[in-house]
Short mmCIF file of C-alpha atoms in Angstrom, two decimals:
data_model
loop_
_atom_site.label_atom_id
_atom_site.label_comp_id
_atom_site.label_asym_id
_atom_site.label_seq_id
_atom_site.Cartn_x
_atom_site.Cartn_y
_atom_site.Cartn_z
CA UNK A 1 -0.23 -27.22 -17.54
CA UNK A 2 -0.24 -25.24 -14.10
CA UNK A 3 2.71 -25.00 -11.85
CA UNK A 4 1.86 -26.85 -8.44
CA UNK A 5 2.90 -24.04 -6.91
CA UNK A 6 -0.71 -22.16 -8.21
CA UNK A 7 -3.00 -25.35 -7.70
CA UNK A 8 -5.34 -24.16 -4.72
CA UNK A 9 -6.54 -27.27 -4.00
CA UNK A 10 -7.81 -30.92 -4.44
CA UNK A 11 -11.54 -32.74 -3.83
CA UNK A 12 -13.23 -35.66 -3.88
CA UNK A 13 -15.31 -36.36 -6.67
CA UNK A 14 -16.76 -33.65 -9.10
CA UNK A 15 -16.89 -30.22 -7.34
CA UNK A 16 -17.64 -27.05 -7.60
CA UNK A 17 -16.66 -24.21 -4.92
CA UNK A 18 -17.80 -20.87 -5.73
CA UNK A 19 -20.50 -19.31 -5.93
CA UNK A 20 -21.82 -22.25 -3.72
CA UNK A 21 -20.17 -25.11 -2.83
CA UNK A 22 -21.98 -28.53 -4.70
CA UNK A 23 -20.31 -31.98 -4.69
CA UNK A 24 -21.12 -35.06 -6.73
CA UNK A 25 -19.66 -37.58 -4.98
CA UNK A 26 -18.37 -40.77 -7.58
CA UNK A 27 -16.04 -43.01 -6.61
CA UNK A 28 -13.38 -42.77 -9.57
CA UNK A 29 -13.39 -38.77 -10.15
CA UNK A 30 -11.52 -36.02 -8.49
CA UNK A 31 -11.09 -32.17 -8.95
CA UNK A 32 -8.10 -30.04 -9.36
CA UNK A 33 -8.96 -26.33 -8.30
CA UNK A 34 -5.79 -24.05 -8.93
CA UNK A 35 -5.39 -20.13 -10.13
CA UNK A 36 -6.68 -18.94 -13.54
CA UNK A 37 -5.62 -15.51 -14.80
CA UNK A 38 -7.76 -13.22 -17.14
CA UNK A 39 -7.43 -9.81 -17.70
CA UNK A 40 -9.37 -7.10 -15.92
CA UNK A 41 -10.51 -4.50 -18.36
CA UNK A 42 -9.14 -1.02 -17.30
CA UNK A 43 -7.13 -2.70 -14.38
CA UNK A 44 -3.05 -2.80 -14.88
CA UNK A 45 -2.92 -6.16 -12.75
CA UNK A 46 -4.79 -9.20 -13.73
CA UNK A 47 -7.49 -10.84 -11.90
CA UNK A 48 -6.86 -14.40 -10.61
CA UNK A 49 -9.93 -16.64 -10.66
CA UNK A 50 -10.40 -20.34 -9.54
CA UNK A 51 -9.93 -22.20 -12.69
CA UNK A 52 -11.42 -25.74 -11.63
CA UNK A 53 -10.64 -29.12 -13.67
CA UNK A 54 -11.66 -32.84 -13.21
CA UNK A 55 -10.21 -36.02 -13.57
CA UNK A 56 -11.18 -39.96 -14.09
CA UNK A 57 -9.64 -42.64 -12.84
CA UNK A 58 -10.08 -46.63 -13.82
CA UNK A 59 -10.52 -47.08 -10.76
CA UNK A 60 -10.73 -45.83 -6.95
CA UNK A 61 -7.48 -46.72 -5.23
CA UNK A 62 -5.83 -45.22 -7.80
CA UNK A 63 -7.77 -42.20 -7.81
CA UNK A 64 -6.91 -42.10 -4.10
CA UNK A 65 -3.25 -41.99 -4.93
CA UNK A 66 -3.69 -39.97 -7.11
CA UNK A 67 -5.02 -37.26 -4.54
CA UNK A 68 -2.65 -37.97 -1.93
CA UNK A 69 0.65 -37.81 -4.07
CA UNK A 70 -1.04 -34.21 -5.54
CA UNK A 71 -1.70 -32.52 -1.52
CA UNK A 72 1.81 -33.53 -0.66
CA UNK A 73 3.61 -32.22 -3.84
CA UNK A 74 0.92 -28.82 -2.95
CA UNK A 75 2.62 -29.00 0.62
CA UNK A 76 6.24 -29.78 0.12
CA UNK A 77 6.03 -26.73 -2.70
CA UNK A 78 4.44 -24.21 -0.67
CA UNK A 79 6.55 -23.66 2.65
CA UNK A 80 5.44 -20.16 2.59
CA UNK A 81 1.47 -21.17 2.68
CA UNK A 82 -0.52 -19.97 5.24
CA UNK A 83 -1.93 -22.73 7.87
CA UNK A 84 -3.67 -20.41 10.15
CA UNK A 85 -4.41 -16.67 9.84
CA UNK A 86 -6.05 -13.95 11.97
CA UNK A 87 -8.69 -12.28 10.57
CA UNK A 88 -10.17 -9.21 11.32
CA UNK A 89 -13.63 -7.84 9.19
CA UNK A 90 -14.39 -4.31 9.15
CA UNK A 91 -18.33 -4.27 8.96
CA UNK A 92 -18.48 -0.07 8.18
CA UNK A 93 -15.80 0.44 6.07
CA UNK A 94 -17.00 0.74 2.05
CA UNK A 95 -20.85 -0.09 1.20
CA UNK A 96 -20.49 -2.10 4.78
CA UNK A 97 -20.20 -5.56 2.67
CA UNK A 98 -17.13 -6.91 4.53
CA UNK A 99 -19.25 -9.44 6.69
CA UNK A 100 -20.31 -10.66 3.41
CA UNK A 101 -17.47 -10.70 0.97
CA UNK A 102 -15.21 -12.95 3.51
CA UNK A 103 -17.96 -15.25 4.17
CA UNK A 104 -19.23 -16.28 0.27
CA UNK A 105 -15.79 -15.64 -1.32
CA UNK A 106 -12.95 -15.48 0.23
CA UNK A 107 -13.83 -17.84 3.76
CA UNK A 108 -14.55 -21.28 0.93
CA UNK A 109 -11.02 -20.52 -0.83
CA UNK A 110 -9.47 -20.82 2.87
CA UNK A 111 -11.40 -23.96 3.74
CA UNK A 112 -10.64 -24.97 0.50
CA UNK A 113 -6.93 -24.77 0.87
CA UNK A 114 -6.74 -25.92 4.04
CA UNK A 115 -6.63 -22.84 6.28
CA UNK A 116 -7.62 -22.30 9.78
CA UNK A 117 -8.89 -18.83 10.69
CA UNK A 118 -9.49 -17.26 13.56
CA UNK A 119 -12.04 -14.25 12.75
CA UNK A 120 -12.44 -11.14 14.60
CA UNK A 121 -15.23 -9.03 13.35
CA UNK A 122 -14.12 -4.90 14.77
CA UNK A 123 -16.63 -3.17 16.74
CA UNK A 124 -14.24 0.55 17.33
CA UNK A 125 -11.75 2.27 15.73
CA UNK A 126 -8.23 0.83 16.27
CA UNK A 127 -8.93 -2.31 18.03
CA UNK A 128 -7.13 -4.07 15.46
CA UNK A 129 -4.38 -2.47 16.32
CA UNK A 130 -4.93 -3.23 20.13
CA UNK A 131 -5.31 -6.39 19.46
CA UNK A 132 -1.60 -7.13 17.57
CA UNK A 133 -0.32 -5.12 20.58
CA UNK A 134 -1.16 -6.69 23.85
CA UNK A 135 -2.89 -10.42 22.49
CA UNK A 136 -1.25 -13.71 21.83
CA UNK A 137 0.10 -14.29 18.05
CA UNK A 138 1.29 -17.72 18.63
CA UNK A 139 0.00 -20.14 15.85
CA UNK A 140 -0.67 -17.31 13.61
CA UNK A 141 0.94 -17.63 9.82
CA UNK A 142 -0.76 -14.28 9.02
CA UNK A 143 -2.57 -11.61 9.22
CA UNK A 144 -5.44 -10.65 7.23
CA UNK A 145 -7.38 -7.60 6.91
CA UNK A 146 -11.01 -7.48 5.04
CA UNK A 147 -11.65 -3.43 4.92
CA UNK A 148 -9.86 -0.80 2.82
CA UNK A 149 -6.70 1.48 3.46
CA UNK A 150 -7.26 2.56 7.45
CA UNK A 151 -8.03 -1.21 7.97
CA UNK A 152 -5.02 -1.29 6.70
CA UNK A 153 -2.99 0.72 8.27
CA UNK A 154 -3.98 -0.32 11.55
CA UNK A 155 -2.44 -3.68 11.01
CA UNK A 156 0.48 -2.13 10.04
CA UNK A 157 0.93 -0.26 13.24
CA UNK A 158 0.37 -2.87 15.24
CA UNK A 159 2.73 -5.59 13.52
CA UNK A 160 5.72 -3.26 13.41
CA UNK A 161 4.65 -1.96 16.72
CA UNK A 162 4.39 -5.30 18.40
CA UNK A 163 8.10 -6.63 16.87
CA UNK A 164 9.71 -3.46 17.74
CA UNK A 165 8.68 -4.14 21.75
CA UNK A 166 9.54 -7.58 21.40
CA UNK A 167 12.88 -6.85 20.05
CA UNK A 168 13.30 -3.48 22.89
CA UNK A 169 13.66 -0.72 20.59
CA UNK A 170 12.18 2.53 20.97
CA UNK A 171 9.80 3.18 17.95
CA UNK A 172 10.14 7.29 18.59
CA UNK A 173 13.93 7.54 18.07
CA UNK A 174 13.75 8.06 14.51
CA UNK A 175 17.16 6.52 14.03
CA UNK A 176 16.75 3.22 15.13
CA UNK A 177 17.30 0.16 12.80
CA UNK A 178 13.64 -1.12 13.13
CA UNK A 179 12.88 -4.82 12.90
CA UNK A 180 11.34 -6.10 9.94
CA UNK A 181 7.68 -8.11 11.15
CA UNK A 182 7.99 -12.36 11.06
CA UNK A 183 3.60 -11.94 10.26
CA UNK A 184 3.00 -11.44 6.34
CA UNK A 185 -0.66 -9.45 6.28
CA UNK A 186 -3.22 -10.57 3.50
CA UNK A 187 -5.19 -7.52 2.12
CA UNK A 188 -8.86 -8.58 0.90
CA UNK A 189 -10.09 -4.81 -0.47
CA UNK A 190 -13.87 -3.85 0.88
CA UNK A 191 -13.22 -0.81 1.75
CA UNK A 192 -13.77 3.16 0.55
CA UNK A 193 -10.25 3.53 -0.45
CA UNK A 194 -7.77 0.20 -1.78
CA UNK A 195 -4.92 2.08 -2.86
CA UNK A 196 -2.53 -0.70 -1.32
CA UNK A 197 -3.98 -3.56 -2.68
CA UNK A 198 -4.22 -2.13 -6.24
CA UNK A 199 -0.59 -0.44 -6.29
CA UNK A 200 0.41 -4.15 -5.08
CA UNK A 201 -1.87 -6.17 -6.75
CA UNK A 202 -2.61 -4.39 -9.75
CA UNK A 203 -6.99 -4.92 -9.30
CA UNK A 204 -9.57 -4.05 -6.89
CA UNK A 205 -11.24 -7.85 -6.22
CA UNK A 206 -11.22 -10.41 -3.00
CA UNK A 207 -11.14 -14.01 -4.89
CA UNK A 208 -7.36 -12.38 -6.46
CA UNK A 209 -6.28 -11.17 -3.63
CA UNK A 210 -7.59 -14.16 -1.14
CA UNK A 211 -5.45 -16.61 -4.05
CA UNK A 212 -2.61 -14.93 -3.74
CA UNK A 213 -3.04 -14.89 -0.15
CA UNK A 214 -3.83 -19.39 -0.49
CA UNK A 215 -0.71 -19.77 -2.50
CA UNK A 216 1.60 -18.25 0.04
CA UNK A 217 3.02 -15.11 -2.19
CA UNK A 218 5.26 -12.57 -0.21
CA UNK A 219 5.91 -9.59 -1.76
CA UNK A 220 8.10 -7.32 0.56
CA UNK A 221 7.45 -3.60 0.94
CA UNK A 222 8.97 -0.02 2.35
CA UNK A 223 7.83 1.84 5.16
CA UNK A 224 8.28 5.48 5.67
CA UNK A 225 8.12 6.54 9.96
CA UNK A 226 6.98 9.64 10.15
CA UNK A 227 8.28 11.57 13.24
CA UNK A 228 7.40 14.34 15.12
CA UNK A 229 7.60 15.68 19.20
CA UNK A 230 7.81 12.14 20.89
CA UNK A 231 4.89 10.50 19.04
CA UNK A 232 5.14 8.47 15.25
CA UNK A 233 3.20 7.37 12.56
CA UNK A 234 4.10 5.26 9.44
CA UNK A 235 2.34 5.40 6.31
CA UNK A 236 3.20 3.70 3.07
CA UNK A 237 0.78 5.22 0.33
CA UNK A 238 0.70 8.74 0.88
CA UNK A 239 2.12 12.07 3.02
CA UNK A 240 0.79 14.60 2.19
CA UNK A 241 0.69 18.49 3.53
CA UNK A 242 -0.70 21.18 1.55
CA UNK A 243 -3.87 20.10 -0.82
CA UNK A 244 -3.78 16.40 0.25
CA UNK A 245 -3.63 17.56 3.89
CA UNK A 246 -6.62 20.04 3.10
CA UNK A 247 -9.15 17.67 1.20
CA UNK A 248 -8.63 15.40 4.74
CA UNK A 249 -9.50 18.00 6.42
CA UNK A 250 -12.48 18.96 4.66
CA UNK A 251 -13.46 15.69 4.14
CA UNK A 252 -14.14 15.01 7.80
CA UNK A 253 -16.54 17.78 8.13
CA UNK A 254 -19.22 15.71 5.36
CA UNK A 255 -18.29 11.97 5.92
CA UNK A 256 -22.50 11.47 6.16
CA UNK A 257 -22.11 11.78 2.34
CA UNK A 258 -19.75 8.48 2.27
CA UNK A 259 -17.05 8.52 -0.33
CA UNK A 260 -18.44 11.43 -2.27
CA UNK A 261 -17.31 13.32 -0.15
CA UNK A 262 -13.75 13.02 -1.42
CA UNK A 263 -14.76 14.41 -3.97
CA UNK A 264 -16.70 16.74 -2.78
CA UNK A 265 -13.90 18.20 -0.47
CA UNK A 266 -11.37 18.35 -3.14
CA UNK A 267 -13.35 20.15 -5.59
CA UNK A 268 -13.96 22.92 -2.17
CA UNK A 269 -10.10 22.91 -1.55
CA UNK A 270 -8.91 23.60 -4.94
CA UNK A 271 -11.40 26.48 -5.53
CA UNK A 272 -9.43 27.73 -2.20
CA UNK A 273 -6.42 28.24 -4.04
CA UNK A 274 -3.66 27.63 -1.44
CA UNK A 275 -0.20 27.70 -0.94
CA UNK A 276 2.10 27.11 2.17
CA UNK A 277 5.33 28.41 3.25
CA UNK A 278 7.81 25.36 3.74
CA UNK A 279 10.83 24.42 4.66
CA UNK A 280 12.28 21.54 2.74
CA UNK A 281 15.20 18.89 3.56
CA UNK A 282 15.87 15.86 1.99
CA UNK A 283 18.30 13.46 1.48
CA UNK A 284 18.68 12.10 -1.93
CA UNK A 285 18.75 8.50 -2.57
CA UNK A 286 21.78 6.70 -4.76
CA UNK A 287 21.02 7.96 -8.84
CA UNK A 288 22.47 4.70 -9.71
CA UNK A 289 20.17 2.20 -8.64
CA UNK A 290 16.90 4.49 -10.09
CA UNK A 291 15.02 7.37 -11.12
CA UNK A 292 11.81 8.46 -10.21
CA UNK A 293 11.67 9.51 -14.17
CA UNK A 294 13.08 6.78 -15.62
CA UNK A 295 9.60 5.82 -17.22
CA UNK A 296 10.01 2.15 -15.76
CA UNK A 297 7.21 0.81 -13.59
CA UNK A 298 7.82 -1.83 -10.25
CA UNK A 299 5.80 -4.95 -11.56
CA UNK A 300 6.04 -8.48 -10.51
CA UNK A 301 10.02 -9.81 -10.24
CA UNK A 302 11.19 -5.73 -10.22
CA UNK A 303 14.78 -5.95 -11.23
CA UNK A 304 15.66 -2.83 -9.11
CA UNK A 305 13.54 -4.13 -5.63
CA UNK A 306 15.71 -7.09 -6.09
CA UNK A 307 19.06 -5.55 -5.61
CA UNK A 308 17.87 -3.89 -3.25
CA UNK A 309 17.30 -6.73 -1.62
CA UNK A 310 20.22 -7.51 -1.99
CA UNK A 311 21.70 -4.51 -0.80
CA UNK A 312 19.67 -4.29 2.63
CA UNK A 313 19.99 -8.12 3.63
CA UNK A 314 23.41 -8.43 4.12
CA UNK A 315 23.26 -12.11 6.08
CA UNK A 316 19.89 -13.46 6.01
CA UNK A 317 20.91 -16.21 8.50
CA UNK A 318 20.92 -13.07 11.16
CA UNK A 319 17.80 -11.55 11.15
CA UNK A 320 19.42 -8.99 13.64
CA UNK A 321 21.55 -8.52 11.39
CA UNK A 322 18.48 -7.03 8.44
CA UNK A 323 19.39 -3.37 7.13
CA UNK A 324 22.46 -3.22 9.42
CA UNK A 325 24.29 -1.74 6.41
CA UNK A 326 21.44 0.32 5.45
CA UNK A 327 20.69 2.31 8.39
CA UNK A 328 24.90 2.36 9.47
CA UNK A 329 24.67 4.38 5.95
CA UNK A 330 22.02 6.41 6.90
CA UNK A 331 23.13 7.53 10.61
CA UNK A 332 26.85 8.38 9.05
CA UNK A 333 25.01 11.10 6.67
CA UNK A 334 25.95 14.54 7.65
CA UNK A 335 23.97 17.60 7.41
CA UNK A 336 26.33 18.83 4.66
CA UNK A 337 24.21 15.30 2.66
CA UNK A 338 20.82 17.13 3.06
CA UNK A 339 19.37 18.73 0.24
CA UNK A 340 17.34 22.35 1.38
CA UNK A 341 14.54 23.60 -1.07
CA UNK A 342 12.29 26.50 0.59
CA UNK A 343 9.83 28.97 -0.80
CA UNK A 344 5.27 28.24 -1.15
CA UNK A 345 3.87 25.21 -2.14
CA UNK A 346 0.22 23.80 -3.37
CA UNK A 347 1.72 20.60 -2.03
CA UNK A 348 4.20 18.02 -0.36
CA UNK A 349 3.74 14.65 -1.10
CA UNK A 350 5.80 11.76 0.31
CA UNK A 351 5.34 7.92 -1.29
CA UNK A 352 7.10 4.54 -0.95
CA UNK A 353 4.83 3.38 -3.74
CA UNK A 354 2.57 4.74 -7.04
CA UNK A 355 0.18 5.39 -5.24
CA UNK A 356 -1.89 4.15 -8.40
CA UNK A 357 -6.11 3.56 -7.75
CA UNK A 358 -8.78 3.27 -10.00
CA UNK A 359 -8.66 6.51 -10.86
CA UNK A 360 -5.40 7.62 -10.97
CA UNK A 361 -4.03 4.02 -12.82
CA UNK A 362 -0.13 5.29 -12.82
CA UNK A 363 -0.42 6.77 -9.10
CA UNK A 364 1.00 10.15 -7.75
CA UNK A 365 4.69 8.45 -8.66
CA UNK A 366 4.63 5.95 -11.77
CA UNK A 367 7.73 5.13 -11.68
CA UNK A 368 8.03 4.59 -7.51
CA UNK A 369 8.87 1.13 -6.60
CA UNK A 370 7.59 -0.84 -3.76
CA UNK A 371 11.10 -2.39 -1.87
CA UNK A 372 13.47 0.05 -2.84
CA UNK A 373 14.48 1.33 0.55
CA UNK A 374 13.52 4.98 -1.09
CA UNK A 375 10.13 6.67 -1.03
CA UNK A 376 9.48 9.47 -4.16
CA UNK A 377 9.10 13.01 -2.32
CA UNK A 378 6.96 15.77 -5.08
CA UNK A 379 7.20 19.12 -4.50
CA UNK A 380 4.56 21.43 -6.41
CA UNK A 381 5.44 25.22 -5.78
CA UNK A 382 2.75 27.76 -5.84
CA UNK A 383 0.92 27.93 -9.27
CA UNK A 384 -2.24 29.82 -10.65
CA UNK A 385 -5.08 27.43 -10.20
CA UNK A 386 -5.23 26.52 -14.01
CA UNK A 387 -1.84 25.03 -14.10
CA UNK A 388 -2.32 23.02 -10.77
CA UNK A 389 -5.50 21.83 -12.25
CA UNK A 390 -3.87 20.28 -14.95
CA UNK A 391 -1.19 19.00 -12.44
CA UNK A 392 -4.26 17.09 -10.50
CA UNK A 393 -5.73 16.29 -14.61
CA UNK A 394 -2.91 14.25 -15.68
CA UNK A 395 -2.71 11.78 -12.60
CA UNK A 396 -6.10 10.35 -14.57
CA UNK A 397 -4.03 9.59 -17.83
CA UNK A 398 -0.53 8.71 -19.28
CA UNK A 399 0.89 11.97 -19.38
CA UNK A 400 3.71 12.75 -17.22
CA UNK A 401 2.67 14.67 -14.09
CA UNK A 402 6.45 16.04 -13.51
CA UNK A 403 6.90 17.12 -16.81
CA UNK A 404 5.97 20.86 -15.11
CA UNK A 405 8.04 24.06 -14.42
CA UNK A 406 6.63 24.62 -11.00
CA UNK A 407 6.93 20.41 -10.09
CA UNK A 408 9.55 18.73 -9.01
CA UNK A 409 10.07 14.79 -7.95
CA UNK A 410 13.11 13.53 -5.80
CA UNK A 411 14.19 9.79 -4.66
CA UNK A 412 14.66 10.07 -1.31
CA UNK A 413 15.44 7.90 1.88
CA UNK A 414 14.71 10.51 4.44
CA UNK A 415 12.61 14.12 4.45
CA UNK A 416 12.64 17.05 7.39
CA UNK A 417 9.68 19.62 7.12
CA UNK A 418 9.75 22.75 8.69
CA UNK A 419 8.08 26.62 9.09
CA UNK A 420 10.75 28.81 8.06
CA UNK A 421 11.32 31.84 10.70
CA UNK A 422 8.51 35.04 10.85
CA UNK A 423 10.86 36.50 8.65
CA UNK A 424 11.71 34.71 5.56
CA UNK A 425 7.18 33.83 5.72
CA UNK A 426 6.47 37.23 4.75
CA UNK A 427 8.65 37.54 2.06
CA UNK A 428 7.31 34.80 0.65
CA UNK A 429 3.73 36.03 1.01
CA UNK A 430 4.81 39.59 -0.48
CA UNK A 431 6.00 37.45 -3.45
CA UNK A 432 3.13 35.38 -3.69
CA UNK A 433 0.83 38.52 -3.80
CA UNK A 434 3.30 40.08 -6.06
CA UNK A 435 3.32 37.30 -8.77
CA UNK A 436 -0.29 35.92 -8.16
CA UNK A 437 -2.46 38.67 -8.79
CA UNK A 438 -6.50 38.88 -7.35
CA UNK A 439 -7.96 35.10 -9.13
CA UNK A 440 -11.82 34.83 -9.04
CA UNK A 441 -10.77 31.80 -7.77
CA UNK A 442 -8.75 32.73 -5.20
CA UNK A 443 -10.34 32.88 -2.09
CA UNK A 444 -14.13 31.70 -3.09
CA UNK A 445 -14.56 29.80 -0.59
CA UNK A 446 -11.87 30.53 2.78
CA UNK A 447 -12.28 34.50 2.70
CA UNK A 448 -8.34 34.37 5.03
CA UNK A 449 -6.35 31.24 4.27
CA UNK A 450 -4.81 29.32 7.07
CA UNK A 451 -1.20 29.90 7.53
CA UNK A 452 -0.67 26.20 7.90
CA UNK A 453 -1.81 22.50 6.53
CA UNK A 454 -2.01 19.49 8.31
CA UNK A 455 -0.70 15.67 7.44
CA UNK A 456 -2.78 13.48 5.68
CA UNK A 457 -0.77 10.64 6.35
CA UNK A 458 -2.29 7.13 4.37
CA UNK A 459 -5.54 8.84 5.26
CA UNK A 460 -5.27 10.02 9.55
CA UNK A 461 -5.06 13.43 10.25
CA UNK A 462 -1.38 14.40 11.85
CA UNK A 463 -2.38 17.91 13.17
CA UNK A 464 1.29 19.44 13.09
CA UNK A 465 3.26 21.23 10.91
CA UNK A 466 6.90 20.05 11.63
CA UNK A 467 8.07 16.32 10.81
CA UNK A 468 11.31 13.85 10.23
CA UNK A 469 10.53 11.00 7.72
CA UNK A 470 12.39 8.32 7.20
CA UNK A 471 11.87 5.14 4.69
CA UNK A 472 12.62 1.64 5.78
CA UNK A 473 13.51 -0.72 3.78
CA UNK A 474 11.23 -3.86 3.22
CA UNK A 475 9.63 -3.86 7.17
CA UNK A 476 6.83 -5.56 6.42
CA UNK A 477 5.81 -8.42 4.16
CA UNK A 478 2.58 -8.72 2.37
CA UNK A 479 0.73 -12.01 1.13
CA UNK A 480 0.91 -10.71 -2.84
CA UNK A 481 3.72 -10.78 -5.42
CA UNK A 482 3.52 -7.00 -7.53
CA UNK A 483 1.31 -6.12 -10.62
CA UNK A 484 1.82 -8.80 -13.43
CA UNK A 485 3.17 -7.57 -16.66
CA UNK A 486 0.11 -8.43 -18.88
CA UNK A 487 2.46 -9.30 -22.27
CA UNK A 488 3.86 -12.36 -19.82
CA UNK A 489 0.98 -14.33 -19.62
CA UNK A 490 -1.53 -15.75 -22.30
CA UNK A 491 -5.12 -14.20 -20.66
CA UNK A 492 -8.69 -14.73 -21.36
CA UNK A 493 -10.20 -10.96 -22.24
#
C-alpha cells in the first residue's frame, strides 16, 4: 500500500516518466506514480525513486472517476505541496551539469505533480540573493536551488534578508529576534559540495530531493548569525577558524583544480602545522534537553527537535510571537553566564547540524540536531601533528572524534571569539615552544606562520578574527524531512 501523502501524480493511460516520457493511450487504463524507497549503498539515508503502478478499469467512465477522486485526494491531503516554484540553476557549480540535472530529472517530476516553475539560470555570483532581496515574490510557494552549498547560501541570505526587511528588523543587531522565513527552500544537489543536502536528506540524489519537494515535506532548520563590526553573515553547516579557515583560503589559490583543490589545500595546510591563539566565550545550552556526546542521531521525526518546536513556538497563531520566549531568555543572559576558555587552538568550529557528507558520513558533530535551537562548538587545542591527524581521520569512520584529550565539544546558543591581549599572546607562544619541539612537519610549507587565521563561513571567507555568533532556532524550512531510518522501512537494495 502507498499512503496518499506519497502519491506524486495520476495520469491517463500507460505512462512512463523517467528517463523519457512515453504514453500508451488507452481508454480504460491509468497510471499512479508514487514514492518508492530503496537503500543507498554507503549513505545513511534512503534513495527515493519514482514508483509506477498501472490499473485497468472495466470502462472509461469508471477510469475517469478513479482519476478524478485520486487527484482530489492528493490535493486535499497535501496542503503544503507547492504549486509554483522559483528555481535558480547554477550552471557553473560542481561538474557544470546543473542545467542537465534539472531539465532531465527534476522538471519532468514537477510537471507530473502539476507544479509550475519560473527558472532563472544564474550568470554571476550573488544573482540569486539579489533577486530574492529586490524582486516581487508574490505567488511563489518556495525557492529551489540547483547547485551546491554556495548556491544554497545565496538563497539563504536572500530569503532571510528579505524577511527581515519586510518585518523592519535590523539584521546587524546581534540581539534582534529574527523572523522566520515563510517560503520553503528546496535543494537539488549539483555542486562540488552538497553538505546541507546530505545532512538533511541523507543522500545526494537529485530525484530524491525533487520528490521531497513535490510532496511538500517540511524540515525546520536552525541558522547561526555571524556578526563582525557592522556586517553579518549566516551559517548552517560550518563556521570554522584555524584549520578549516586556512584550507578555504588556500583553496582559493587553486580554483583551476576544481574539487580536487580541497584535498590538495587540506594536505598543504596540515603540513604547515599551524595553531592560533584565541579567547572563546560561549553560552551553554540546557544540558537536560540533549548533549553533543549522547550518541544519538537527528533522524526524521527527531524527538529532540519536536520538543524544541514546542519550546520555541509558544503561540503559533501569532507569527510575530515566534521564538519570543527563546530570545527573551537569550537577552536576559548576564556576562556571568558566559563560559570563557583561552589558549592556542588548531581549529575552532561551530555547526548547527551534523555537517555529514559522503567522505565524513557522521559529520563534524554526529549528534548535532537540525532544529533544536542550538549549535555545537568544537575546540581542538594545539597538539602534535600526529594527534591532529588522528582527529581528522576519525571523521571518515565511526570512531568518536571527541574522545581525544585535546578536543572539547559544547552545545551552545551563542559564541564570541576574540584575540588575547599582546601580553597573553606572548605567553602562549612561549608555552607552545616549550611544549612542542621543532617537528619535521613544522614550517615545512610556511616558514613564518601568520599570526591570525580567517573564518570559513559555509565556504565563504570572512577575513576577520573577532566575531559574535548566535543560533536562531528554526529560522528556515526546507523541503525535506530529515534522514530516514533505514531500519523502519522495508526497502529493496
